[in-house]
Amino acid sequence: SQQGEEDPQALSIQEGENATMNCSYKTSINNLQWYRQNSGRGLVHLILIRSNEREKHSGRLRVTLDTSKKSSSLLITASRAADTASYFCATDSTGTYKYIFGTGTRLKVLA
Amino acid sequence: DTEVTQTPKHLVMGMTNKKSLKCEQHMGHRAMYWYKQKAKKPPELMFVYSYEKLSINESVPSRFSPECPNSSLLNLHLHALQPEDSALYLCASSLAGGPQKRETQYFGPGTRLLVL
């Protein structure tokens, strides 16, 4: 299966702490994206990182990509209760435009 | 306007019913997607339309029938569903569906379907 694996499956932290979640994938990619989903609703796009990029920032988000290890990480700094959600990575295979989602990390930020 | 709308929000149907899910976007996107998501699982791709033509069917059973009447609308017709088809159905759109495009998908809020 092409599906990415994310870890941890679940993460519980205190408000103000940083949260790190990891994504590993199996095939060559054009880019990798991170999405957030609040309690069974639609997904919200957070950030896209291209295969020739190593790091990208957006506000409190920092994404890294290591294509040699086929892995990516999402860091959320100074977390807030509103960051409580499930986070998914999504990868596309080189030569297709079909995105496959990882298994997801459920983040809970305690106030 | 970066919104994808889906109707209905919730749907309960029997195994002999016929119903349709609707999705609409006015962002000028030419690729539209249907995903199925079970609880605590990632979204699974079902169909992709590119320029109103079906370009990907992920071996979805024929009881699910997609339709793209125009570039802004996407329907999913449901007939003779099974209880295991109960899930959140998500619609998404992106600028274009060509290969090796680097694109963001915009998702609707989903339709929560319960099959009795």
Tab-separated table of C-alpha atoms in Angstrom, chain B residues 24-95:
chain	number	residue	atom	x	y	z
B	24	GLU	CA	-20.346	22.791	-5.500
B	25	GLN	CA	-17.382	25.141	-5.893
B	26	HIS	CA	-17.023	28.523	-7.580
B	27	MET	CA	-13.252	28.851	-7.535
B	28	GLY	CA	-12.818	27.969	-11.185
B	29	HIS	CA	-11.234	24.653	-10.258
B	30	ARG	CA	-11.272	22.007	-12.948
B	31	ALA	CA	-10.514	18.960	-10.810
B	32	MET	CA	-13.018	17.573	-8.305
B	33	TYR	CA	-12.738	14.617	-5.976
B	34	TRP	CA	-14.866	12.313	-3.842
B	35	TYR	CA	-13.382	10.745	-0.728
B	36	LYS	CA	-14.853	8.329	1.807
B	37	GLN	CA	-13.737	8.544	5.419
B	38	LYS	CA	-14.540	6.093	8.195
B	39	ALA	CA	-14.199	7.100	11.834
B	40	LYS	CA	-10.594	7.573	12.986
B	41	LYS	CA	-9.289	6.684	9.519
B	42	PRO	CA	-7.781	8.818	6.755
B	43	PRO	CA	-9.838	9.869	3.733
B	44	GLU	CA	-9.814	7.290	0.931
B	45	LEU	CA	-9.986	8.493	-2.641
B	46	MET	CA	-13.009	7.264	-4.599
B	47	PHE	CA	-13.208	9.305	-7.821
B	48	VAL	CA	-11.415	12.140	-9.581
B	49	TYR	CA	-12.924	14.303	-12.297
B	50	SER	CA	-10.645	16.424	-14.426
B	51	TYR	CA	-12.234	18.907	-16.845
B	52	GLU	CA	-15.620	17.230	-16.295
B	53	LYS	CA	-14.306	13.825	-17.325
B	54	LEU	CA	-13.867	10.900	-14.954
B	55	SER	CA	-10.137	10.299	-14.752
B	56	ILE	CA	-9.788	8.069	-11.696
B	57	ASN	CA	-12.136	5.428	-10.310
B	58	GLU	CA	-10.519	3.641	-7.393
B	59	SER	CA	-12.408	0.394	-8.024
B	60	VAL	CA	-15.476	1.769	-6.294
B	61	PRO	CA	-18.591	-0.496	-6.316
B	62	SER	CA	-21.192	0.438	-8.912
B	63	ARG	CA	-23.722	1.297	-6.214
B	64	PHE	CA	-21.806	4.606	-6.110
B	65	SER	CA	-22.229	6.564	-9.344
B	66	PRO	CA	-20.469	9.911	-9.784
B	67	GLU	CA	-21.601	12.657	-12.114
B	68	CYS	CA	-20.039	15.988	-13.057
B	69	PRO	CA	-22.718	18.041	-14.873
B	70	ASN	CA	-20.433	21.066	-15.209
B	71	SER	CA	-17.154	22.391	-13.886
B	72	SER	CA	-18.735	23.717	-10.672
B	73	LEU	CA	-20.868	20.751	-9.677
B	74	LEU	CA	-20.153	17.208	-8.611
B	75	ASN	CA	-22.770	14.658	-7.618
B	76	LEU	CA	-22.539	11.216	-6.086
B	77	HIS	CA	-25.586	9.047	-6.737
B	78	LEU	CA	-26.225	6.313	-4.196
B	79	HIS	CA	-28.293	3.195	-4.761
B	80	ALA	CA	-28.678	-0.067	-2.854
B	81	LEU	CA	-26.023	0.833	-0.315
B	82	GLN	CA	-24.896	-1.433	2.487
B	83	PRO	CA	-24.551	-0.551	6.183
B	84	GLU	CA	-20.758	-0.683	5.812
B	85	ASP	CA	-21.022	2.260	3.400
B	86	SER	CA	-21.906	4.483	6.347
B	87	ALA	CA	-19.157	7.100	6.524
B	88	LEU	CA	-18.286	10.758	6.024
B	89	TYR	CA	-18.196	11.586	2.317
B	90	LEU	CA	-15.904	14.451	1.462
B	91	CYS	CA	-15.763	16.454	-1.729
B	92	ALA	CA	-12.663	18.411	-2.730
B	93	SER	CA	-11.530	20.526	-5.633
B	94	SER	CA	-8.210	21.736	-6.979
B	95	LEU	CA	-7.055	24.046	-9.725
